[in-house]
Structure formats: C-alpha cells, structure tokens
Coordinates of C-alpha atoms in Angstrom, one line a residue:
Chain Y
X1 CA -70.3 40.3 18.6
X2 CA -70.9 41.1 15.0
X3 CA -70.9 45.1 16.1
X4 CA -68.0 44.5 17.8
X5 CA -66.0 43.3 15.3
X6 CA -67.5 46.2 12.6
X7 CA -66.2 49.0 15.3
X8 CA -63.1 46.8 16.0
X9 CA -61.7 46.8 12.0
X10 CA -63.1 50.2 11.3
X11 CA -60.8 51.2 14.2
X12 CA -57.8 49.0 13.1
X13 CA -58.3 50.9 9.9
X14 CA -59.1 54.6 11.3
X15 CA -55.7 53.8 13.4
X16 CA -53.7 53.0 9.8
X17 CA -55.5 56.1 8.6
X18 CA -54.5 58.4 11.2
X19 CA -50.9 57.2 10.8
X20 CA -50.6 57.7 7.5
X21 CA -52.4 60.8 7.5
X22 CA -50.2 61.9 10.9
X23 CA -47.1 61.7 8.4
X24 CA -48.7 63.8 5.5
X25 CA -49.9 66.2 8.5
X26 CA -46.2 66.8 9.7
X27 CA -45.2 67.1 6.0
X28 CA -47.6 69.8 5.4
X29 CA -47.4 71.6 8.7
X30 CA -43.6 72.1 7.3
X31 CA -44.4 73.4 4.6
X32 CA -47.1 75.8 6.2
X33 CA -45.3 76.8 9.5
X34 CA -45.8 80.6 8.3
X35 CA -49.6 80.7 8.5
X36 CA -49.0 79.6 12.2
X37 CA -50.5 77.0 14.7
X38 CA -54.1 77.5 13.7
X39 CA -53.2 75.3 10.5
X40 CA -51.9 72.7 12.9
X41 CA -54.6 72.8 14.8
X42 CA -56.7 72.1 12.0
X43 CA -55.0 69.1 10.3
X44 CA -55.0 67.8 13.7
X45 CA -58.4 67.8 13.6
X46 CA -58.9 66.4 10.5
X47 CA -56.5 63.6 11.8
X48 CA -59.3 63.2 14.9
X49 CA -62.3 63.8 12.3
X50 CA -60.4 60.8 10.1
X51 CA -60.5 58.6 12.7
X52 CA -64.1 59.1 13.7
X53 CA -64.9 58.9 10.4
X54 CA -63.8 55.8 10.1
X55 CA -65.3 54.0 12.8
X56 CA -68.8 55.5 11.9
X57 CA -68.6 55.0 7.9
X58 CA -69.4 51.3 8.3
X59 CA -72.8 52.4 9.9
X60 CA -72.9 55.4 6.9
X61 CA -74.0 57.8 9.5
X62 CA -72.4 61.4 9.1
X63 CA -70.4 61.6 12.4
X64 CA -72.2 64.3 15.0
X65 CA -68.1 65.5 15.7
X66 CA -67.9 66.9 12.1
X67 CA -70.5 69.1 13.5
X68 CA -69.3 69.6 16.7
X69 CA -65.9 71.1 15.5
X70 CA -67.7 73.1 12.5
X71 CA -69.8 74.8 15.0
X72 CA -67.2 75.0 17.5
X73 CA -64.4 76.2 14.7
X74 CA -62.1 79.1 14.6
X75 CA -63.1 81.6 12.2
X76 CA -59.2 81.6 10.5
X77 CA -58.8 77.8 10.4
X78 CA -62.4 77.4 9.0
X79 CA -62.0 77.2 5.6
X80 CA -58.7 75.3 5.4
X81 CA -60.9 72.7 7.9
X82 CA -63.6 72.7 5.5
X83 CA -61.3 71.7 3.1
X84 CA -59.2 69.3 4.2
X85 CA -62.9 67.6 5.9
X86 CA -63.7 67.6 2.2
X87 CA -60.6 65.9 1.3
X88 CA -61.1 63.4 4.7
X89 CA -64.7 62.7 3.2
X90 CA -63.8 60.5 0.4
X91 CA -61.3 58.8 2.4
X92 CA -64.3 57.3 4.1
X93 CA -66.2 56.0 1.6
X94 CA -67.5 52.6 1.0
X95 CA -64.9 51.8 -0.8
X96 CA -62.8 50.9 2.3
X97 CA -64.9 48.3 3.1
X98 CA -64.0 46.3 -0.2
X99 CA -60.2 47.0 0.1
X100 CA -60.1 48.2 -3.5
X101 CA -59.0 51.8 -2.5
X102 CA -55.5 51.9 -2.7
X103 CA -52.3 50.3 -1.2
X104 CA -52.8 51.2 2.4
X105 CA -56.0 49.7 2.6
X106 CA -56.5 45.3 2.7
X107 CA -59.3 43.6 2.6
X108 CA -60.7 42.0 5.6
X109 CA -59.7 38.2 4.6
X110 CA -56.1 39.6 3.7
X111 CA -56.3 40.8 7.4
X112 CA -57.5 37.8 9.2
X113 CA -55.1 35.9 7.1
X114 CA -51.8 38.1 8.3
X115 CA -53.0 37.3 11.8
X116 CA -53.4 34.0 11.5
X117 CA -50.3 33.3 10.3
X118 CA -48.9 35.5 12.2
X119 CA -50.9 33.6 15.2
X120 CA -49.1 30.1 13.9
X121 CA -46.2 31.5 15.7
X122 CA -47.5 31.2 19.3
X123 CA -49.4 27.7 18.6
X124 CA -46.3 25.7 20.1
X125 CA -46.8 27.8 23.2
X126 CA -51.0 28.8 23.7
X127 CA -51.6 25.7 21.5
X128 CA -54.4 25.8 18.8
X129 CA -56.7 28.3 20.9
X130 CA -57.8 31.8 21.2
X131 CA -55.0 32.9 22.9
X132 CA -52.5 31.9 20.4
X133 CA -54.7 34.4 17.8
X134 CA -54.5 37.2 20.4
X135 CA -50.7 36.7 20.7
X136 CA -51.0 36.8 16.7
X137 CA -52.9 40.0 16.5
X138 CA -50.7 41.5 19.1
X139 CA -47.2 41.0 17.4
X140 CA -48.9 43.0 14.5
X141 CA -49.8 45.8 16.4
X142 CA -53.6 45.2 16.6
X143 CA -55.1 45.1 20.1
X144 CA -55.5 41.4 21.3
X145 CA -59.8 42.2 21.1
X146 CA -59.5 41.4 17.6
X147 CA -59.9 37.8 18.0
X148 CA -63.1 38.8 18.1
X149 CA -63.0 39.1 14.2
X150 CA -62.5 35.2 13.8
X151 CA -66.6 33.6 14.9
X152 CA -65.0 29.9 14.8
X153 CA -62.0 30.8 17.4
X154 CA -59.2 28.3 17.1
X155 CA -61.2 26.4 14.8
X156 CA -60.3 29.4 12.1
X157 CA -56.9 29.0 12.8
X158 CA -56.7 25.2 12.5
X159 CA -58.3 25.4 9.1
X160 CA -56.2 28.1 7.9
X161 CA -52.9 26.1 8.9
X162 CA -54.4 23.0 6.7
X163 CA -55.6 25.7 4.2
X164 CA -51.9 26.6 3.7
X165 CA -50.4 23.2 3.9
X166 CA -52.7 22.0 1.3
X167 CA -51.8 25.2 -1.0
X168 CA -48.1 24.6 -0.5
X169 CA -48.6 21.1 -1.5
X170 CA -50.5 21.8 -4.8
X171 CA -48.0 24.6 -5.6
X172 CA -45.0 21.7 -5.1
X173 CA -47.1 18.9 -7.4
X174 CA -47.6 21.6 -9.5
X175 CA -44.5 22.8 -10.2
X176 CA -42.7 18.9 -10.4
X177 CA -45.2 18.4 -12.8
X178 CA -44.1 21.0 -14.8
X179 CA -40.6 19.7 -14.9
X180 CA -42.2 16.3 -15.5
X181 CA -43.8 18.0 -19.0
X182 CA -41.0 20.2 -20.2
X183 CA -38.2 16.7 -19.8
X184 CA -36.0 18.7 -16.7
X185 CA -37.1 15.2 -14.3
X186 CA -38.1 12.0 -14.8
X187 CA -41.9 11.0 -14.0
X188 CA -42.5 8.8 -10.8
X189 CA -44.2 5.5 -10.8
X190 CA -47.8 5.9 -9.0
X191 CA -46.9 4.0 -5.7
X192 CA -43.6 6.1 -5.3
X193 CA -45.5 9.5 -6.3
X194 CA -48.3 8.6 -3.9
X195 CA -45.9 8.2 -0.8
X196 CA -43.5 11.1 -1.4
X197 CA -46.8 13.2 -2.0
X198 CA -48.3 12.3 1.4
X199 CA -44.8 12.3 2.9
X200 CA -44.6 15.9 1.7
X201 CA -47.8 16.8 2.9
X202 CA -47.7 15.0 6.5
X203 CA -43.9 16.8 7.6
X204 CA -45.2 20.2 6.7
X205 CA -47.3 18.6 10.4
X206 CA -44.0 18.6 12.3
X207 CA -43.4 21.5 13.7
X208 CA -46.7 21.6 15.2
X209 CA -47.4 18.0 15.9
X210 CA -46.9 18.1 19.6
X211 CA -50.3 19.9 19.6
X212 CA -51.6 18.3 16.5
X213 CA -54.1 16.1 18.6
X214 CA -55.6 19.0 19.6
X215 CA -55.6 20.5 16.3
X216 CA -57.5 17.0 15.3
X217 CA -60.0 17.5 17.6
X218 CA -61.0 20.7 16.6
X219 CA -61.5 20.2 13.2
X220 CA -63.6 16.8 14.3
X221 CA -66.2 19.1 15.7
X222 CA -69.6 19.5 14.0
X223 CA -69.5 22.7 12.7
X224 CA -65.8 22.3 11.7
X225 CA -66.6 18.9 9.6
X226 CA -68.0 20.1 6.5
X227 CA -64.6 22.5 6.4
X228 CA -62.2 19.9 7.0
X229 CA -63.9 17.7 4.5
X230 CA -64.0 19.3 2.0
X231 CA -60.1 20.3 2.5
X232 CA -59.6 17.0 2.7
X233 CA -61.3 15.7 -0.6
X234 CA -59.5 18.6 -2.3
X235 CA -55.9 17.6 -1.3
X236 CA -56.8 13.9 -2.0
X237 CA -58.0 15.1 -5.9
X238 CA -54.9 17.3 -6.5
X239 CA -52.5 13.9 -4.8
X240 CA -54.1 12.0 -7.5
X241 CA -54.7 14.7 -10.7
X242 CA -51.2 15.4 -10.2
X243 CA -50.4 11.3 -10.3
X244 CA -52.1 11.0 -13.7
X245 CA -55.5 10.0 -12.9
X246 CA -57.7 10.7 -15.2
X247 CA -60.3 8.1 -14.4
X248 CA -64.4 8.6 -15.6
X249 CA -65.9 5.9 -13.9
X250 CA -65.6 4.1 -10.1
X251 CA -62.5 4.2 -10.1
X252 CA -62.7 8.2 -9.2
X253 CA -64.4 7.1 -5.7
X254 CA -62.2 4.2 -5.0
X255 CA -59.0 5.5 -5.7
X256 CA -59.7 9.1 -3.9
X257 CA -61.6 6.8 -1.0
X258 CA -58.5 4.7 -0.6
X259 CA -56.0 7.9 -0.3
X260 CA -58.5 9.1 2.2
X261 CA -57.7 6.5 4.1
X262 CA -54.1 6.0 3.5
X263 CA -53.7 9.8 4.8
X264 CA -55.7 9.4 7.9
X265 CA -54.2 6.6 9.2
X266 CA -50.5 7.5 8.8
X267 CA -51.4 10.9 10.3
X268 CA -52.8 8.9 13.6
X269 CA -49.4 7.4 13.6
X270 CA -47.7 9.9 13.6
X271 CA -49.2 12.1 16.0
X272 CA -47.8 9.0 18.8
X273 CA -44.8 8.2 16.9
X274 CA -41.4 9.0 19.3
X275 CA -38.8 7.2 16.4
X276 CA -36.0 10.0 14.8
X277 CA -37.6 11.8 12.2
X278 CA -40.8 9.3 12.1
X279 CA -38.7 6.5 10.4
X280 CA -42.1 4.3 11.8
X281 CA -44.8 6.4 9.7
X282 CA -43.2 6.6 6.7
X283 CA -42.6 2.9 7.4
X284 CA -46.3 2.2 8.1
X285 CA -47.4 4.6 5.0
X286 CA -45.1 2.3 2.7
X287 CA -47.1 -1.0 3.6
X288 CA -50.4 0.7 3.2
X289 CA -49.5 1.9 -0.3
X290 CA -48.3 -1.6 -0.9
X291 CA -52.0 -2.8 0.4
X292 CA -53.4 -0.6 -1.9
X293 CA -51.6 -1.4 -5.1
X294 CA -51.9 -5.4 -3.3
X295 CA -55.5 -4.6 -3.4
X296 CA -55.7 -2.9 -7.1
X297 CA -54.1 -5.9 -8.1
X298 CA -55.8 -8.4 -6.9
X299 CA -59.4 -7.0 -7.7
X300 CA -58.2 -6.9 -11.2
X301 CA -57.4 -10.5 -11.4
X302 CA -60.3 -11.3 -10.1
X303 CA -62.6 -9.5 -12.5
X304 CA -60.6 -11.0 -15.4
X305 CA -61.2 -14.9 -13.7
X306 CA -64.6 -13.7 -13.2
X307 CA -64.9 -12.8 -17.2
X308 CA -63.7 -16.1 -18.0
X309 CA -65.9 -17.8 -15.8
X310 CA -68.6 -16.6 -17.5
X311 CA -67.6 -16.9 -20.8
X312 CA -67.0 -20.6 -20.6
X313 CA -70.5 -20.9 -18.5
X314 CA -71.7 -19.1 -21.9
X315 CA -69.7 -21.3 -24.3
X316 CA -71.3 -24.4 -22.0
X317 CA -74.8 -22.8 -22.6
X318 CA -74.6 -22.4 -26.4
X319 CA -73.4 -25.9 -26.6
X320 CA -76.2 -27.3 -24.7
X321 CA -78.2 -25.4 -26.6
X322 CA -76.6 -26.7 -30.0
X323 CA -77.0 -30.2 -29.1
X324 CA -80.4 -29.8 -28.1
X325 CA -81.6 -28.5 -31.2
X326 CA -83.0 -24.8 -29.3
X327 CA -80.8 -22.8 -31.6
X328 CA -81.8 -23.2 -34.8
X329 CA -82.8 -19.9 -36.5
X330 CA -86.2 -19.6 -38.4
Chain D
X1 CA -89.0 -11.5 -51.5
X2 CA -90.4 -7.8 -51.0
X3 CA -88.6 -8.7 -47.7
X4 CA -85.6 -9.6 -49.7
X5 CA -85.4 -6.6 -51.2
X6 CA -86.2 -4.6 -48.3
X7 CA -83.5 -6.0 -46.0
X8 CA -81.0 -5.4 -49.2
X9 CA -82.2 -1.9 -49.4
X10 CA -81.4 -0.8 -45.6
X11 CA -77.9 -3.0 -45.4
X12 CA -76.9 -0.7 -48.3
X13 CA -78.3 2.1 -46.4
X14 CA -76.2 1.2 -43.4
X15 CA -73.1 0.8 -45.8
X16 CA -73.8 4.1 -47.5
X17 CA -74.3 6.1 -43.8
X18 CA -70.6 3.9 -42.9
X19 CA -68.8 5.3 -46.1
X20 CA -70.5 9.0 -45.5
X21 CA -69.8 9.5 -41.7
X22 CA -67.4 11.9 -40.8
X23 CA -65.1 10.7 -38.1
X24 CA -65.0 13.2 -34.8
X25 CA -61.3 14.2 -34.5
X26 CA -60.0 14.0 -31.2
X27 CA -58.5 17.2 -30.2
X28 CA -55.7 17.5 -27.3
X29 CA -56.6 20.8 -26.2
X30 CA -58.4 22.9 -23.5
X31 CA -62.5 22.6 -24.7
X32 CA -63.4 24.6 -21.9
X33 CA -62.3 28.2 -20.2
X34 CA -60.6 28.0 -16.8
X35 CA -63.6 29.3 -14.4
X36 CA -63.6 32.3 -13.0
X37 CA -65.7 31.2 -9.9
X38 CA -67.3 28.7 -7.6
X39 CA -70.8 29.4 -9.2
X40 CA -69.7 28.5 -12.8
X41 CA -67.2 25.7 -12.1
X42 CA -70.4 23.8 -10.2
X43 CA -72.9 24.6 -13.5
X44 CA -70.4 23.3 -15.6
X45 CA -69.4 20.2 -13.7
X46 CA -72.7 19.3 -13.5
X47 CA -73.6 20.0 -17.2
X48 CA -70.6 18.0 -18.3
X49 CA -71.2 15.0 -15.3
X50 CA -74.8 14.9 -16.9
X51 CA -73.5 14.9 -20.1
X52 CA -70.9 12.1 -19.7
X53 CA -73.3 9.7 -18.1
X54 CA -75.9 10.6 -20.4
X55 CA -73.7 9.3 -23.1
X56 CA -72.5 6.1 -20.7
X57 CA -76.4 5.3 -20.1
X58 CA -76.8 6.0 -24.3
X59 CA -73.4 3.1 -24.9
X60 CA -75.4 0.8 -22.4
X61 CA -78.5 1.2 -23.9
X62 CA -77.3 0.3 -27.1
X63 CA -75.8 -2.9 -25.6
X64 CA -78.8 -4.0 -24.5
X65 CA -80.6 -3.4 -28.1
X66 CA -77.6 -5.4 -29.7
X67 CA -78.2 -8.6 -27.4
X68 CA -81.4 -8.7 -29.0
X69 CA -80.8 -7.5 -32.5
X70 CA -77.4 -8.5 -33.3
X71 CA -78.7 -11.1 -35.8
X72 CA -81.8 -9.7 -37.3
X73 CA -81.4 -7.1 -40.5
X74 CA -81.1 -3.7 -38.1
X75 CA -77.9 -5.1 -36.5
X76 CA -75.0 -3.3 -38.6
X77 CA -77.5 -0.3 -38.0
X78 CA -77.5 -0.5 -34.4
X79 CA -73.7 -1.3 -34.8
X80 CA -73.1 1.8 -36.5
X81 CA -75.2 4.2 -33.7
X82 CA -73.7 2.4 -30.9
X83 CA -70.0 2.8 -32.7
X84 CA -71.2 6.7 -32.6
X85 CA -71.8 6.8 -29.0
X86 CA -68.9 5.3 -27.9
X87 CA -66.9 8.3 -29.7
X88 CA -68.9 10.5 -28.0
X89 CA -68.2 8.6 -24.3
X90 CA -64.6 9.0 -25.2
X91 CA -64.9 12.5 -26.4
X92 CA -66.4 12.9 -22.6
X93 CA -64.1 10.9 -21.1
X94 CA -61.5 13.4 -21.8
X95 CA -62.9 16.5 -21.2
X96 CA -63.7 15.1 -17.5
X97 CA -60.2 14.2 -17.2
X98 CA -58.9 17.7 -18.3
X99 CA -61.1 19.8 -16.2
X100 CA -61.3 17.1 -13.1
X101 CA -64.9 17.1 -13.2
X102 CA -66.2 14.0 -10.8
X103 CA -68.4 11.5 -12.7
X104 CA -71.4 10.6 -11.3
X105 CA -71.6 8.2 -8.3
X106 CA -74.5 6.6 -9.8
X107 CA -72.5 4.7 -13.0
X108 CA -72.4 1.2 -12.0
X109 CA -76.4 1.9 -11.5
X110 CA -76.7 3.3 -14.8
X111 CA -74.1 0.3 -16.4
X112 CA -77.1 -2.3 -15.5
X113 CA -79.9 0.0 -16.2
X114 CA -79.3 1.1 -19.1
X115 CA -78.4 -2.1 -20.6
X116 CA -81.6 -3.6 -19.0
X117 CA -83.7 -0.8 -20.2
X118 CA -82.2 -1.0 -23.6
X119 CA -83.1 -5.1 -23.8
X120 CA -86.2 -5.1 -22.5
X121 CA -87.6 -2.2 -24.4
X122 CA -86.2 -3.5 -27.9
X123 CA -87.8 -7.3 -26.8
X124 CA -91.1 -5.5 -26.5
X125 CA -91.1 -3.9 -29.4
X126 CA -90.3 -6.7 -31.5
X127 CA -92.8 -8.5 -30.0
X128 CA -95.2 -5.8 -31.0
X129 CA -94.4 -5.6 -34.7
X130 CA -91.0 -6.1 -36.3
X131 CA -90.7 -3.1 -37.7
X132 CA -90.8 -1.6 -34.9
X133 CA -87.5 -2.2 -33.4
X134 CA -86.0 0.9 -34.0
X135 CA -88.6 2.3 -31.8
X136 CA -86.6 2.5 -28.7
X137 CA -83.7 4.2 -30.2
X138 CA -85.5 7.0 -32.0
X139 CA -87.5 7.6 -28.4
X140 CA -84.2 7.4 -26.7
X141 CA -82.2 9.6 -29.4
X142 CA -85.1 12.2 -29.4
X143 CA -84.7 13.0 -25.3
X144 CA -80.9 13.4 -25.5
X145 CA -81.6 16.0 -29.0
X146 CA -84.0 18.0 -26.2
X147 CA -81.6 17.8 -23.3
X148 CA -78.5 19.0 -25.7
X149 CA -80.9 21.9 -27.2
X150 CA -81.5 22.9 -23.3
X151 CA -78.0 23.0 -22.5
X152 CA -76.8 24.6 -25.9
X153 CA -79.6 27.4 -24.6
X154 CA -78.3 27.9 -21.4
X155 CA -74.7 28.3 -22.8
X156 CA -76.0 30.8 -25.7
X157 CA -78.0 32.8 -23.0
X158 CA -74.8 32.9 -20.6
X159 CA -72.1 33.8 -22.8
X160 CA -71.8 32.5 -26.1
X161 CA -67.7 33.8 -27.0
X162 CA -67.0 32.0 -23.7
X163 CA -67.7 28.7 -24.7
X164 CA -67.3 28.2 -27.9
X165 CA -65.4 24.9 -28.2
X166 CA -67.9 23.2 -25.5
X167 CA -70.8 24.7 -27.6
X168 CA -69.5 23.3 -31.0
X169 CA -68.7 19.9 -29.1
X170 CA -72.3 19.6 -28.4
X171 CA -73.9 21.1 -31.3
X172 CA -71.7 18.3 -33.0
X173 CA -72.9 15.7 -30.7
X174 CA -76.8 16.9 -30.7
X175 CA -76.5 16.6 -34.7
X176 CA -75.6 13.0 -34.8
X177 CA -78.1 12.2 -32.2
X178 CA -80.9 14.0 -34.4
X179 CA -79.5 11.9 -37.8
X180 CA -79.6 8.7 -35.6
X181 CA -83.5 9.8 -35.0
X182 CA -84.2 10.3 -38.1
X183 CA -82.4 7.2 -39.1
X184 CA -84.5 5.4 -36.9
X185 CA -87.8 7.1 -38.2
X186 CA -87.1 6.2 -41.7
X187 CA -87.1 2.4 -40.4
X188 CA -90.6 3.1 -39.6
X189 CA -90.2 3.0 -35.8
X190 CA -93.6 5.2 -34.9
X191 CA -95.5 1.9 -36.7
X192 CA -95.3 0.6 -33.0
X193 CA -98.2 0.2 -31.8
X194 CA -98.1 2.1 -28.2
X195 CA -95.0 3.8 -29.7
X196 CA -96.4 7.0 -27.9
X197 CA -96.2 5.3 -24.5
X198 CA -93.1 3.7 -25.2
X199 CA -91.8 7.5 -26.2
X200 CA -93.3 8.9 -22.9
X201 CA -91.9 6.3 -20.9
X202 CA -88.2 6.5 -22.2
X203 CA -88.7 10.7 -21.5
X204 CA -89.9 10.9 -18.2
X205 CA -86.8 7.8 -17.4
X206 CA -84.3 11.0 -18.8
X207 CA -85.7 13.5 -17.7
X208 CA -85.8 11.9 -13.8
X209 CA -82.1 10.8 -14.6
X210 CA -80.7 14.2 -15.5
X211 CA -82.3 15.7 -12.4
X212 CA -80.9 13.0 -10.4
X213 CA -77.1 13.5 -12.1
X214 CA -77.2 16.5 -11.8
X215 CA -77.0 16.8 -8.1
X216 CA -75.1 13.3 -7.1

C-alpha cells in the first residue's frame, strides 16, 4: 500500500509535469519547425523520459528508458536529447518530494487537503466513506486509486472536516476579538459568548448533519480517538482563551471539562433534532449554560459558607482555649 | 538579654531588607517568542508549568512555616520571603495566561502538600534547636536556585537572543531565591542538628516533583 501510494503521487506529479512540459514542447517545436520533425521527436521524448523520471525518482534509481532511448537514439536528434535529458534531470530531483521547487509543484498534505475538501462535496451523497474521497479525487482530475494516499480512509476525511470547522472558528473568535480590543464592538458577557461560540461552531454541522452520526462514529473508533480528542480539547481552549480565561489553577480543568460537555451533549441533540433551524438545541444549549453558570455559582457560595464555618469553629477554639488558660505565651 | 539584643538586631535586619527590596514591575507585554513548532511550544510549557507550580508549592510552603512561626522573632522574616513568592506566583500567573500554557493537574495536591510539608518541617526544627528554624527555607530556597540554574542552562544552550525576557525573568527570580538562602544562612539555619538530612530530604521531594510536573 505504502508503494502504491509512492508510484501513485509520483505519477500524479509526472502527469502535471508532462503537461506543463507538453506546453513548453509545442512552444518550442514553433519556434524550431526549421530543423524538422527529428526535434519533435526528441522533446517528445523528453516529455516520455520526464514522466518516467518521475515515477522512478522517489526510488532514486536512474530509469533503464534513459538508456534505452540513448542507445536506441538518432544520430541528429542526439545531442539536442542529451540536452534537453540534462535539463529533464534536475526536474527530478529530490526536491519534488518536499514541494519546495516551484509553483507547479505542492506538497503532498497541500494535495490530500485539495481532495479532501474537494471530497466534502460528495459526503451528502457517498456519505463519510471511501467513495466520497474517490468522487473527490476524480472531480480534480486524479484517478479515483488515489484514495489510496489517505491510510485512515473516511476517518481522514472526517477529521479534516472538524479540522476545518475548528480553524474557521478560531479565525471568527479571533477576528471579534480584535474588534473587541481596537473599541469597533462591544465585549460579550461569558454565558452569552459561550453559546454564540458553540452555536457558531455546531451550524458549520448543518449541511452535513444528515450523515453526521456516521461521521460520529468514525471518529469514536480507537485509532481515531486520540485525533478527535485532541481536536476537541483544542476548540474547547480557543472557546474559552477567546472568552477571557485566563485561569492558573483548577479552574483550567473544570471550566474546559464543563464546555466539553456542554458541546457534546447539544451536538447529540442535534443530530435527532427535526424543529426549523434547530430552535430545540439552541434551546437545550441555553439551559445547560444556565447549569453551568447555576453550578459556578452555587460552588462559590458554598466555599465562602464553608470559609465562615470554619472561621467561627476557629474563633470557638481560640476561646475555649482562652478560657482554659492553654494560651498563654511563655 | 543577649537574646534581647539578638532578636532587636534581626527585626532591624528584616526592616532594613523591607526598605532595600526592589519591587518586581509587572510588565504587560509578550515574555516569550511565539513558537515556531510543536517541539518547542511542549519544552516551554513544561518549563513554565514547572515553574508556576514550583512557585505555588514555594507560597504553600511558606504558609505552613508561618502557622508555626507567625509569633516567634523570624515571623516578619518569613513574612517578607513569603510576600516575595507571591510576586513571583503572580509574575507566573500571567505569563501562563498569555501563552495558554495548562497548569499542572496536580495543584490542589500540591496546595495541601506543600503547606503540610512546610509545617511539619519548621515544627521539627524548632523542636531541634530554635535557631534552627530557618532551616527548612534555606533547604527549600537552595533546590529552586539549582532547578532555575538548570533551566537558565538549557535556555543559554538553545538560543540565548530568543529568550531573552524569559531568561531575565528567571535570572531575576533565581536571585531573590539565592538572597532568601542566604538570608536564611545568616540566621544560622545549618546549626540544625540533622540539617543535612533535613536538606537531602527537601531535594529529593523537588527533584521527584519537577519530574512529576513536568509530564502531568
């Protein structure tokens, strides 16, 4: 599978190559018509010998075709195919493979990314699976064998989707608390910030939420927890940096542990909520903030009763103590 | 009266160290560089989650010495330390905040530990010998100078220009910390008996806490 998917991009990339190269070819050949067809013949064969090239640099072996055509060559066209192999050669280099060399050329996550967005498209119709990359990969003009590139399967999609809804999300808090800062809007209370950030976050959901049980699923399998956890806990930090906590102590876990849930539970009701535009969830996400702030509340009343209680058991041990004569100093 | 006169002698000391200190300004601004990867964003958080409970564990401890020497002649001392530390938690406080570092699961642990360890050690002691009381601070003050000199190393070796304002931070911090020690020293704290033990003790507690921090 891993071969398979080396050959595969080196092919996606020969075939981007060739194209490019096919258009500089025609260019030239223009330019040269006068010297006649064997010129064509070569850059043709440079186009062929770029291709190759391609798909065997990952493997750094010198292709046995460069050989091949040397040996077979036409005495005329030789040199100018020496040449332009020379000029092929660097093409192929090592650098391909880290996307640095030039415009034409992206890196493989920049690739995978394109198709799985592109892929997002065909999720209302294939669902979160295989299929719906393949669709993905075939409205770019890759052969539907690329889906081969992604080792998770739909579980790559899936997390890219959340991957992108969580970016979005921190680009929006970002950018409204920028206009917080410089005085354009006015700064929301935490209850109210809370719910339009999680409102925010769960529509981005609608499109796809006729599938997004499925979606769910996925990402609850093994290999996909540690991924969708940690996506998770990231969204739930930037929700409450962007909110103004800047707690040091507990109140990190409890507050972040609270949101965790708060988020989980209105996304369960909306997956099997039928009302116009979820009027029930946002509903339901309003009383569990009020819960929560209930909740805040109410633990913060009891730690002060709790202070009090033992500072008057502490006044009523001194006095004892006083009367009984213990605490006199030496 | 040789007590007297010794007692008058270190409250003026502690007035005199008052007067002198120089307050730490606290600075609105950016202490460290935005990181440029994974790998440094995770050595940092854990330097700095180490740091701030480190200092947390330091307040606690200090606590816990003033239940038991708030009324004896080293009180305004301890005061003075303890006032130090608390600086030094804020100082903390904020750069967590800034650069969403988490804090360490562990605090409410270290809240009663530290203020237990702080008590009990300073009860010993002054069962021991009087003098000794300051014993536990200067054994406590002298692990946090080492674990400051070890992170100001690994800074210095990484890239000094980098982190400048984090460096000075600590430099600043690891300077009061050594003053407290020596502080402490002067109020013949090594005339514990078993003041070695007491020292080895208090280092092998740090030394098992920062490895501990460091990871939850």
């Amino acid at each position: 599978l891993c071969c398979g998917y080396w050959d595969m991009a080196a092919l996606i990339r020969g075939l981007r190559a060739g194209r490019v190269l096919r258009g500089l070819g025609s260019v030239a050949v223009q330019t040269l018509s006068p010297q006649g067809s064997n010129v064509r013949r070569a850059f043709h064969r440079t186009i062929l010998l770029q291709l190759v090239n391609d798909s065997k640099s990952d493997t750094s072996v010198p292709p046995p075709s460069y050989h091949e055509v040397h040996t077979a060559g036409e005495s005329s066209s030789s040199s100018a195919h020496g040449e332009s192999s020379e000029d092929a050669q660097p093409n192929t280099s090592f650098q391909d493979q880290s996307g640095e060399h030039g415009e034409d050329y992206e890196t493989e996550e920049q690739l995978q990314a394109r198709i799985l967005t592109t892929a997002l498209e065909f999720v209302p119709q294939h669902g979160w699976t295989v299929e719906a990359i393949a669709a993905g990969a075939e409205t770019l003009g890759l052969s539907s064998a690329s889906t081969g590139m992604f080792n998770n399967g739909a579980g790559d999609l899936v997390l890219h989707f959340v991957t992108q809804c969580n970016a979005q999300l921190a680009e929006t808090l970002a950018e409204q608390n920028n206009q917080v800062q410089l005085g354009q809007a006015e700064s929301k209370k935490t209850a109210e910030f809370m719910r339009d950030a999680v409102e925010m976050r769960l529509r981005m959901l609608i499109p796809y939420i006729d599938t997004w049980p499925q979606a769910m699923s996925i990402l609850l399998l093994p290999h996909n927890i540690p991924g969708s956890l940690k996506h998770l806990s990231t969204m739930v930090d930037d929700i409450w940096y962007y909110a103004g906590d800047r707690s040091t102590d507990v109140n990190w876990y409890t507050r972040r542990a609270a949101l965790t849930g708060i988020y989980n539970t209105t996304e369960l009701v909306m997956v099997q909520d039928s009302s116009p535009d979820f009027e029930e969830t946002w509903a339901f996400l309003d009383n569990r903030i009020k819960d929560v702030v209930n909740m805040a509340n109410t633990a913060k009343e009891v730690q002060a009763t709790g202070e009090s209680v033992v500072q008057g058991l502490m006044g009523a041990a001194i006095t004892l103590k006083n009367i009984t004569g213990m605490n006199q100093r030496r | 009266m040789q007590r007297a006169a010794k007692c008058a002698l270190r409250l003026d000391l502690s007035r005199a160290f008052c007067l002198s200190r120089s307050g730490t300004v606290v600075v609105m601004q950016k202490s460290l560089p935005p990181p440029r990867d994974e790998e440094e964003k995770a050595m940092l958080d854990s330097m700095l989650r180490v740091d701030h409970a480190g200092e947390y564990g330091a307040n606690r401890i200090y606590a816990g010495q003033m239940a038991v020497l708030s009324r004896t002649r080293t009180g305004p001392l301890i005061q003075y330390m303890w006032d130090q530390e608390k600086m030094h938690l804020e100082k903390f406080n904020e750069i967590l905040g800034e650069h969403r570092v988490r804090p360490t699961l562990l605090l409410p642990l270290w809240n009663i530990a530290g203020f237990a360890l702080g008590m009990i050690l300073t009860r010993i002691a002054c069962l021991l010998a009087f003098e000794g009381t300051m014993s536990c601070t200067v054994a406590v003050e002298e692990s946090i100078s080492e674990h400051y000199n070890s992170q100001i190393q690994t800074l210095m070796e990484a890239e000094p220009e980098r982190y400048t304002e984090l460096l000075q931070v600590i430099k600043e911090f690891c300077d009061d910390e050594k003053k407290n020690r020596d502080t402490g020293l002067e109020h013949d704290a090594e005339s514990v008996p078993g003041y070695l033990l007491l020292k080895t003790v208090i280092q092998v507690d740090c030394k098992a806490a920062i490895y501990i921090l460091q990871r939850i």
